[in-house]
Every structure is written in structure tokens, then in C-alpha cells.
Amino acid sequence: MSKDFLNVLRENNAFAEMITDVKKNKYIQIVILRELQSYGIFTTEGRILNVAETTAGVKDNSKVTRVLMIKRKQVASERRTGKALRRKLIEKGLTICGREDCSLIQHLCGKCPDCMLYGYAAQGGDNADTNQSRKTRVITDTAFSIRDYGEKTVEEITLNAVDEETHSTGTALSSKEHIKPGVIFPCVETLVDVTEDEFLYVLANILLTTRYGAEANRGGLIKNHIVGIYISNQEVFTNLELTKHLYDELKDKLDDIDLNLVKEAFNRVEDEIIKNAFSSVKKVDNINTFIEEFRNYIKDDTNLMEIYQNIEKQIEEYSIRKVEEKGEKSKSRKK
Ligand SMILES: [Zn+2]
């Protein structure tokens, strides 16, 4: 199956030809509306949600306290999706370059798509031979709710502690703040110097991940709606600015905010943000068609296998080049 949907990106030189440490500033930005389908908690710790006071809009200078979806909660879930898929494909014959299972808690191998794309630290890792760490090429940031922290966004839910033995509801009660279903977090994922296959890998991770945050098995169900993909040599979209622009557009309809309203508002906001960029920005036209074609493409396991196998090959080639470079360096030092 051809990947014609990638033509705009190919024509605009959006992809790196190979995995390299040389920065080329090829940015691809994916704008996502993360829509909560259940109650969610995206805190670091504790009973209270993470919030931040920010300026409400770009035009509206008043202050508003927003609920946060912190960065780590977004990316950790998506990394797990890619790793799980890779394990499944290994069973089906994917030949790999790094370790079969590489985890954040134990050791990062430095040779799997996850390490190569999302980065790793050498400390305590298995890659002591190279003694390197790798910066992420998938940049994410904390996302902000469009509306303020208030009864439309947050609800305090009392949890009954269930007695494990009798399965009856105990008397111990605890309560926790939850973000309400329907709340939307606009956010951007920025890919830097990724190959075509790596782009597809990250895109699949975004679209296949549905559980985020604490207690992800009981809540934090999210649907990711991709509303735009942009090619540039700078970071054009940022989470807060995007959220503030959307706030301005939706200011009179804050009580009715839903996905369609935000999508409509985004169409107006998009041009404004692109207009203010300092470099040329190319966008993927007809994003819905693009996503539909991508969906059809990855539904087929052979296509997924191809993406994953290509990346393994690219990592292997990268490792070989690194060893060669090292050899040449030590040779020239001896001279
Ligand atoms: Zn790894």
C-alpha cells in the first residue's frame, strides 16, 4: 500500500534521511485536542489537581487558573503504547537491534525506537560502552485546560474504600479531585529531525493511546483528535499560546465548549498563529483525509511491521556509523 498521504511532508523535506546526531531543525508539529472521555487525574501526587494561574487569552489579559495535564503523564502513556506494539511485533517476527524489553525503571537500552526517539540517560543504563545519553526528538509540554478551574472542569469525588476480603464497602472514605469528562486539553507534539518511519511511529502512538494519568485503568480515558500537522524550521505552536487563542475565540461560549466548537475555533486560530511565525510554515491540507488514510494504513499489520522493521534497520545503521566515527577519531588521535 502506498503512503501517498505523506506526499506533502516528503515534498517539503520534512523528514530526516537517517537517524543522526547532527541537528537539522526539521520540525514537524502535531496539534492535538485531547478530549477526556471519563473522569481523569493527571496530578503528580496527592489529592489535589495540578493547576497554574495564567493570562486568560492573548487579547483578554485577565488572570485565570487552569487545570494542567502535565507533560510526563502524556508522553509516558504514549511510550508504553509503542513498546507494547513492538513486543507484539517481535512475536510475529520483527528482528530487533536493541533489547526486547527496555524499561524506564530498570535500564534503557539506547538502541530501541523508544530510546532513540524519546531519549534516554546514560546513567545506570546498558549503554555504558558509549557512555552517552540522548535528547528526546519528541517534544511535549504541559497542557492547559481552556476553561478555568471550577465546577465545569473539576469535581471532587468521594471514593469508598472497598474491603478486599469481604468486598463490602468500608467506612474509610477518601476524596479526590477529578477532571470532568468532556474537558479538552489542546496540545502540541513537536518532532525534530525524525525519519519518515519514526514520524509514523509517533503518530501511531498518539492515535492508539487512550489511557492517561494516575489510575489509568479506572479513568483517564482520552480520545486524541489531531487537528493539524505543520512543517517548519521552528516551533510555531506552543500549548499555552494555542490555549489562550482558543480562549479568546470561545470566550462567549465557555459554558458550551465541546469538541466541535473547539475545532471550529481552531480553524480561525491556526491562521493567526502561522501568520506570526518567523519562518515559513507548510501545513498538511485536509487533515481529516490524512488521518483517515493513515488509519487505513496502520490497520494492516504488515504495514505496521514495515514501519517498525525500517526503524530497527535505521537504528542499526546509526550504531554502525557511530562505531566507525569513534574508530576514525581514535585513529586521528594516534597520529
Ligand atoms: Zn531502549
GROMACS .gro file of C-alpha atoms and ligand atoms in nm:
model
  336
    1MET     CA    1   0.000   0.000   0.000
    2SER     CA    2   0.139   0.336  -0.094
    3LYS     CA    3   0.179   0.614   0.156
    4ASP     CA    4   0.060   0.896  -0.070
    5PHE     CA    5  -0.081   1.080   0.228
    6LEU     CA    6   0.280   1.159   0.320
    7ASN     CA    7   0.346   1.346  -0.005
    8VAL     CA    8   0.311   1.696   0.141
    9LEU     CA    9   0.565   1.612   0.408
   10ARG     CA   10   0.801   1.447   0.158
   11GLU     CA   11   0.777   1.735  -0.089
   12ASN     CA   12   0.855   1.983   0.184
   13ASN     CA   13   1.158   1.797   0.304
   14ALA     CA   14   1.007   1.734   0.645
   15PHE     CA   15   1.189   1.410   0.719
   16ALA     CA   16   1.547   1.333   0.811
   17GLU     CA   17   1.704   1.084   0.571
   18MET     CA   18   1.857   0.888   0.854
   19ILE     CA   19   1.893   0.895   1.229
   20THR     CA   20   2.174   1.133   1.310
   21ASP     CA   21   2.310   1.346   1.592
   22VAL     CA   22   2.352   1.640   1.358
   23LYS     CA   23   2.072   1.888   1.417
   24LYS     CA   24   1.890   2.000   1.106
   25ASN     CA   25   1.591   2.173   1.265
   26LYS     CA   26   1.336   1.983   1.064
   27TYR     CA   27   1.030   2.040   1.278
   28ILE     CA   28   0.700   1.863   1.239
   29GLN     CA   29   0.433   1.983   1.479
   30ILE     CA   30   0.122   1.782   1.552
   31VAL     CA   31  -0.163   1.975   1.712
   32ILE     CA   32  -0.388   1.754   1.921
   33LEU     CA   33  -0.711   1.815   2.110
   34ARG     CA   34  -0.705   1.567   2.397
   35GLU     CA   35  -1.066   1.510   2.493
   36LEU     CA   36  -1.145   1.338   2.822
   37GLN     CA   37  -1.395   1.056   2.782
   38SER     CA   38  -1.409   0.976   3.153
   39TYR     CA   39  -1.303   1.133   3.481
   40GLY     CA   40  -0.931   1.187   3.487
   41ILE     CA   41  -0.646   1.267   3.724
   42PHE     CA   42  -0.320   1.394   3.581
   43THR     CA   43  -0.153   1.501   3.901
   44THR     CA   44   0.196   1.424   4.010
   45GLU     CA   45   0.092   1.328   4.363
   46GLY     CA   46  -0.189   1.365   4.606
   47ARG     CA   47  -0.550   1.462   4.626
   48ILE     CA   48  -0.543   1.800   4.457
   49LEU     CA   49  -0.508   1.854   4.084
   50ASN     CA   50  -0.218   2.049   3.939
   51VAL     CA   51  -0.322   2.399   3.843
   52ALA     CA   52  -0.150   2.714   3.721
   53GLU     CA   53  -0.252   3.076   3.700
   54THR     CA   54  -0.206   3.217   3.353
   55THR     CA   55  -0.332   3.504   3.143
   56ALA     CA   56  -0.672   3.404   3.009
   57GLY     CA   57  -0.625   3.489   2.645
   58VAL     CA   58  -0.398   3.665   2.400
   59LYS     CA   59  -0.646   3.952   2.384
   60ASP     CA   60  -0.803   3.904   2.726
   61ASN     CA   61  -0.546   3.998   2.988
   62SER     CA   62  -0.736   3.883   3.295
   63LYS     CA   63  -0.594   3.601   3.504
   64VAL     CA   64  -0.738   3.254   3.509
   65THR     CA   65  -0.643   2.939   3.699
   66ARG     CA   66  -0.617   2.642   3.465
   67VAL     CA   67  -0.605   2.268   3.524
   68LEU     CA   68  -0.292   2.102   3.391
   69MET     CA   69  -0.218   1.781   3.214
   70ILE     CA   70   0.147   1.752   3.297
   71LYS     CA   71   0.396   1.662   3.032
   72ARG     CA   72   0.518   1.334   3.177
   73LYS     CA   73   0.166   1.193   3.202
   74GLN     CA   74   0.116   1.247   2.831
   75VAL     CA   75   0.436   1.106   2.700
   76ALA     CA   76   0.473   0.810   2.937
   77SER     CA   77   0.148   0.658   2.817
   78GLU     CA   78   0.235   0.703   2.452
   79ARG     CA   79   0.578   0.547   2.501
   80ARG     CA   80   0.415   0.243   2.657
   81THR     CA   81   0.189   0.207   2.354
   82GLY     CA   82   0.486   0.190   2.116
   83LYS     CA   83   0.672  -0.056   2.336
   84ALA     CA   84   0.374  -0.287   2.368
   85LEU     CA   85   0.323  -0.283   1.993
   86ARG     CA   86   0.689  -0.365   1.938
   87ARG     CA   87   0.664  -0.664   2.175
   88LYS     CA   88   0.365  -0.787   1.979
   89LEU     CA   89   0.552  -0.749   1.650
   90ILE     CA   90   0.859  -0.930   1.788
   91GLU     CA   91   0.634  -1.230   1.842
   92LYS     CA   92   0.538  -1.203   1.476
   93GLY     CA   93   0.897  -1.197   1.356
   94LEU     CA   94   1.025  -0.841   1.390
   95THR     CA   95   1.404  -0.855   1.409
   96ILE     CA   96   1.540  -0.604   1.653
   97CYS     CA   97   1.859  -0.415   1.713
   98GLY     CA   98   1.829  -0.327   2.083
   99ARG     CA   99   1.672  -0.507   2.373
  100GLU     CA  100   1.334  -0.674   2.354
  101ASP     CA  101   1.216  -0.504   2.666
  102CYS     CA  102   1.370  -0.187   2.783
  103SER     CA  103   1.214  -0.003   3.072
  104LEU     CA  104   1.244   0.332   3.237
  105ILE     CA  105   1.271   0.179   3.580
  106GLN     CA  106   1.536  -0.079   3.506
  107HIS     CA  107   1.765   0.002   3.217
  108LEU     CA  108   1.719   0.191   2.898
  109CYS     CA  109   1.894   0.010   2.615
  110GLY     CA  110   1.965   0.309   2.393
  111LYS     CA  111   1.901   0.102   2.083
  112CYS     CA  112   1.525   0.067   2.052
  113PRO     CA  113   1.284   0.307   1.878
  114ASP     CA  114   1.161   0.429   2.214
  115CYS     CA  115   1.509   0.520   2.342
  116MET     CA  116   1.609   0.671   2.010
  117LEU     CA  117   1.301   0.890   1.976
  118TYR     CA  118   1.201   0.983   2.327
  119GLY     CA  119   1.553   0.990   2.464
  120TYR     CA  120   1.738   0.822   2.748
  121ALA     CA  121   2.001   0.899   3.007
  122ALA     CA  122   2.323   0.701   3.019
  123GLN     CA  123   2.317   0.689   3.396
  124GLY     CA  124   2.252   0.335   3.506
  125GLY     CA  125   2.175   0.228   3.153
  126ASP     CA  126   2.309  -0.058   2.950
  127ASN     CA  127   2.472   0.174   2.704
  128ALA     CA  128   2.772   0.235   2.928
  129ASP     CA  129   3.001   0.136   2.643
  130THR     CA  130   2.910   0.450   2.457
  131ASN     CA  131   2.854   0.644   2.778
  132GLN     CA  132   2.602   0.867   2.611
  133SER     CA  133   2.259   0.996   2.668
  134ARG     CA  134   2.020   1.103   2.404
  135LYS     CA  135   1.792   1.402   2.395
  136THR     CA  136   1.434   1.347   2.302
  137ARG     CA  137   1.325   1.421   1.949
  138VAL     CA  138   0.960   1.419   2.055
  139ILE     CA  139   0.900   1.737   2.249
  140THR     CA  140   0.589   1.768   2.461
  141ASP     CA  141   0.489   2.017   2.726
  142THR     CA  142   0.234   2.050   2.998
  143ALA     CA  143  -0.111   2.122   2.855
  144PHE     CA  144  -0.372   2.364   2.993
  145SER     CA  145  -0.749   2.346   3.013
  146ILE     CA  146  -0.923   2.612   2.804
  147ARG     CA  147  -1.165   2.694   3.084
  148ASP     CA  148  -1.079   2.786   3.438
  149TYR     CA  149  -1.050   2.550   3.731
  150GLY     CA  150  -1.409   2.542   3.856
  151GLU     CA  151  -1.721   2.333   3.869
  152LYS     CA  152  -1.739   2.297   3.491
  153THR     CA  153  -1.393   2.146   3.484
  154VAL     CA  154  -1.337   1.975   3.818
  155GLU     CA  155  -1.535   1.756   4.053
  156GLU     CA  156  -1.445   1.623   4.393
  157ILE     CA  157  -1.525   1.254   4.402
  158THR     CA  158  -1.552   1.056   4.721
  159LEU     CA  159  -1.413   0.709   4.697
  160ASN     CA  160  -1.531   0.428   4.919
  161ALA     CA  161  -1.251   0.207   5.031
  162VAL     CA  162  -1.351  -0.147   4.940
  163ASP     CA  163  -1.264  -0.420   5.187
  164GLU     CA  164  -1.055  -0.669   4.990
  165GLU     CA  165  -1.178  -0.968   5.191
  166THR     CA  166  -1.547  -0.909   5.221
  167HIS     CA  167  -1.581  -0.696   4.907
  168SER     CA  168  -1.809  -0.475   5.107
  169THR     CA  169  -1.770  -0.103   5.111
  170GLY     CA  170  -1.566   0.001   5.407
  171THR     CA  171  -1.614   0.305   5.616
  172ALA     CA  172  -1.284   0.465   5.523
  173LEU     CA  173  -1.357   0.739   5.277
  174SER     CA  174  -1.124   0.945   5.075
  175SER     CA  175  -1.195   1.210   4.821
  176LYS     CA  176  -1.002   1.324   4.522
  177GLU     CA  177  -1.037   1.597   4.266
  178HIS     CA  178  -1.111   1.467   3.918
  179ILE     CA  179  -1.119   1.645   3.585
  180LYS     CA  180  -1.460   1.606   3.427
  181PRO     CA  181  -1.540   1.413   3.108
  182GLY     CA  182  -1.551   1.638   2.805
  183VAL     CA  183  -1.270   1.867   2.918
  184ILE     CA  184  -1.033   1.935   2.630
  185PHE     CA  185  -0.659   1.992   2.653
  186PRO     CA  186  -0.519   2.150   2.336
  187CYS     CA  187  -0.159   2.048   2.292
  188VAL     CA  188   0.130   2.019   2.054
  189GLU     CA  189   0.383   1.744   1.998
  190THR     CA  190   0.696   1.859   1.821
  191LEU     CA  191   0.907   1.611   1.628
  192VAL     CA  192   1.261   1.716   1.544
  193ASP     CA  193   1.472   1.555   1.271
  194VAL     CA  194   1.276   1.232   1.255
  195THR     CA  195   1.274   0.988   0.967
  196GLU     CA  196   0.953   0.910   0.781
  197ASP     CA  197   0.911   0.584   0.969
  198GLU     CA  198   0.978   0.748   1.304
  199PHE     CA  199   0.709   1.005   1.228
  200LEU     CA  200   0.463   0.725   1.158
  201TYR     CA  201   0.569   0.552   1.480
  202VAL     CA  202   0.494   0.861   1.690
  203LEU     CA  203   0.170   0.930   1.505
  204ALA     CA  204   0.054   0.574   1.573
  205ASN     CA  205   0.144   0.612   1.940
  206ILE     CA  206  -0.069   0.926   1.967
  207LEU     CA  207  -0.369   0.775   1.793
  208LEU     CA  208  -0.354   0.436   1.963
  209THR     CA  209  -0.313   0.564   2.318
  210THR     CA  210  -0.634   0.605   2.513
  211ARG     CA  211  -0.541   0.584   2.882
  212TYR     CA  212  -0.352   0.859   3.055
  213GLY     CA  213  -0.263   0.962   3.406
  214ALA     CA  214  -0.296   0.819   3.753
  215GLU     CA  215  -0.531   0.524   3.796
  216ALA     CA  216  -0.531   0.491   3.419
  217ASN     CA  217  -0.711   0.158   3.441
  218ARG     CA  218  -1.008   0.324   3.611
  219GLY     CA  219  -1.020   0.659   3.439
  220GLY     CA  220  -0.819   0.898   3.231
  221LEU     CA  221  -0.977   0.771   2.910
  222ILE     CA  222  -0.884   1.016   2.639
  223LYS     CA  223  -0.956   1.050   2.273
  224ASN     CA  224  -0.684   1.229   2.079
  225HIS     CA  225  -0.809   1.436   1.787
  226ILE     CA  226  -0.535   1.552   1.556
  227VAL     CA  227  -0.640   1.885   1.405
  228GLY     CA  228  -0.325   1.989   1.229
  229ILE     CA  229   0.023   1.886   1.113
  230TYR     CA  230   0.279   2.154   1.024
  231ILE     CA  231   0.625   2.158   0.874
  232SER     CA  232   0.868   2.433   0.963
  233ASN     CA  233   1.218   2.501   1.091
  234GLN     CA  234   1.100   2.646   1.419
  235GLU     CA  235   0.846   2.566   1.689
  236VAL     CA  236   0.543   2.759   1.572
  237PHE     CA  237   0.272   2.628   1.803
  238THR     CA  238   0.301   2.621   2.183
  239ASN     CA  239   0.047   2.481   2.425
  240LEU     CA  240  -0.021   2.794   2.627
  241GLU     CA  241  -0.046   3.032   2.332
  242LEU     CA  242  -0.273   2.792   2.150
  243THR     CA  243  -0.496   2.759   2.457
  244LYS     CA  244  -0.509   3.136   2.506
  245HIS     CA  245  -0.607   3.196   2.142
  246LEU     CA  246  -0.881   2.936   2.174
  247TYR     CA  247  -0.999   3.103   2.494
  248ASP     CA  248  -1.035   3.437   2.313
  249GLU     CA  249  -1.234   3.273   2.035
  250LEU     CA  250  -1.460   3.084   2.275
  251LYS     CA  251  -1.495   3.347   2.544
  252ASP     CA  252  -1.869   3.396   2.492
  253LYS     CA  253  -1.937   3.024   2.473
  254LEU     CA  254  -1.730   2.894   2.762
  255ASP     CA  255  -2.024   2.708   2.916
  256ASP     CA  256  -2.093   2.525   2.591
  257ILE     CA  257  -1.741   2.423   2.499
  258ASP     CA  258  -1.735   2.093   2.316
  259LEU     CA  259  -1.517   1.930   2.057
  260ASN     CA  260  -1.690   2.082   1.755
  261LEU     CA  261  -1.674   2.434   1.894
  262VAL     CA  262  -1.305   2.397   1.971
  263LYS     CA  263  -1.234   2.254   1.625
  264GLU     CA  264  -1.414   2.546   1.461
  265ALA     CA  265  -1.228   2.794   1.678
  266PHE     CA  266  -0.900   2.624   1.593
  267ASN     CA  267  -0.952   2.686   1.222
  268ARG     CA  268  -0.953   3.059   1.292
  269VAL     CA  269  -0.669   3.043   1.544
  270GLU     CA  270  -0.443   2.838   1.318
  271ASP     CA  271  -0.400   3.115   1.059
  272GLU     CA  272  -0.330   3.372   1.327
  273ILE     CA  273  -0.051   3.162   1.479
  274ILE     CA  274   0.104   3.074   1.143
  275LYS     CA  275   0.093   3.440   1.038
  276ASN     CA  276   0.305   3.532   1.340
  277ALA     CA  277   0.575   3.271   1.279
  278PHE     CA  278   0.924   3.381   1.178
  279SER     CA  279   0.975   3.107   0.925
  280SER     CA  280   0.763   2.961   0.652
  281VAL     CA  281   0.510   2.707   0.766
  282LYS     CA  282   0.365   2.439   0.541
  283LYS     CA  283   0.058   2.259   0.660
  284VAL     CA  284  -0.095   1.927   0.573
  285ASP     CA  285  -0.412   2.018   0.388
  286ASN     CA  286  -0.726   1.819   0.454
  287ILE     CA  287  -0.609   1.683   0.784
  288ASN     CA  288  -0.917   1.462   0.819
  289THR     CA  289  -0.838   1.283   0.494
  290PHE     CA  290  -0.477   1.247   0.602
  291ILE     CA  291  -0.579   1.086   0.932
  292GLU     CA  292  -0.828   0.859   0.758
  293GLU     CA  293  -0.566   0.735   0.513
  294PHE     CA  294  -0.316   0.686   0.793
  295ARG     CA  295  -0.580   0.494   0.990
  296ASN     CA  296  -0.641   0.260   0.697
  297TYR     CA  297  -0.268   0.219   0.656
  298ILE     CA  298  -0.185   0.113   1.011
  299LYS     CA  299  -0.488  -0.111   1.045
  300ASP     CA  300  -0.290  -0.353   0.833
  301ASP     CA  301  -0.034  -0.535   1.049
  302THR     CA  302   0.205  -0.582   0.758
  303ASN     CA  303   0.230  -0.205   0.723
  304LEU     CA  304   0.296  -0.163   1.094
  305MET     CA  305   0.559  -0.434   1.072
  306GLU     CA  306   0.723  -0.245   0.785
  307ILE     CA  307   0.738   0.079   0.984
  308TYR     CA  308   0.887  -0.095   1.286
  309GLN     CA  309   1.132  -0.300   1.080
  310ASN     CA  310   1.252   0.007   0.894
  311ILE     CA  311   1.323   0.186   1.221
  312GLU     CA  312   1.518  -0.110   1.361
  313LYS     CA  313   1.728  -0.102   1.045
  314GLN     CA  314   1.784   0.273   1.074
  315ILE     CA  315   1.897   0.231   1.435
  316GLU     CA  316   2.138  -0.043   1.336
  317GLU     CA  317   2.285   0.173   1.061
  318TYR     CA  318   2.314   0.459   1.308
  319SER     CA  319   2.502   0.237   1.555
  320ILE     CA  320   2.742   0.119   1.284
  321ARG     CA  321   2.812   0.477   1.181
  322LYS     CA  322   2.877   0.572   1.543
  323VAL     CA  323   3.129   0.292   1.586
  324GLU     CA  324   3.304   0.393   1.263
  325GLU     CA  325   3.317   0.757   1.367
  326LYS     CA  326   3.466   0.657   1.700
  327GLY     CA  327   3.728   0.445   1.526
  328GLU     CA  328   3.825   0.730   1.298
  329LYS     CA  329   3.853   0.969   1.587
  330SER     CA  330   4.086   0.744   1.784
  331LYS     CA  331   4.291   0.682   1.469
  332SER     CA  332   4.340   1.053   1.411
  333ARG     CA  333   4.430   1.100   1.776
  334LYS     CA  334   4.712   0.842   1.748
  335LYS     CA  335   4.868   1.021   1.451
  336ZN      ZN  336   1.552   0.111   2.466
   0.00000   0.00000   0.00000
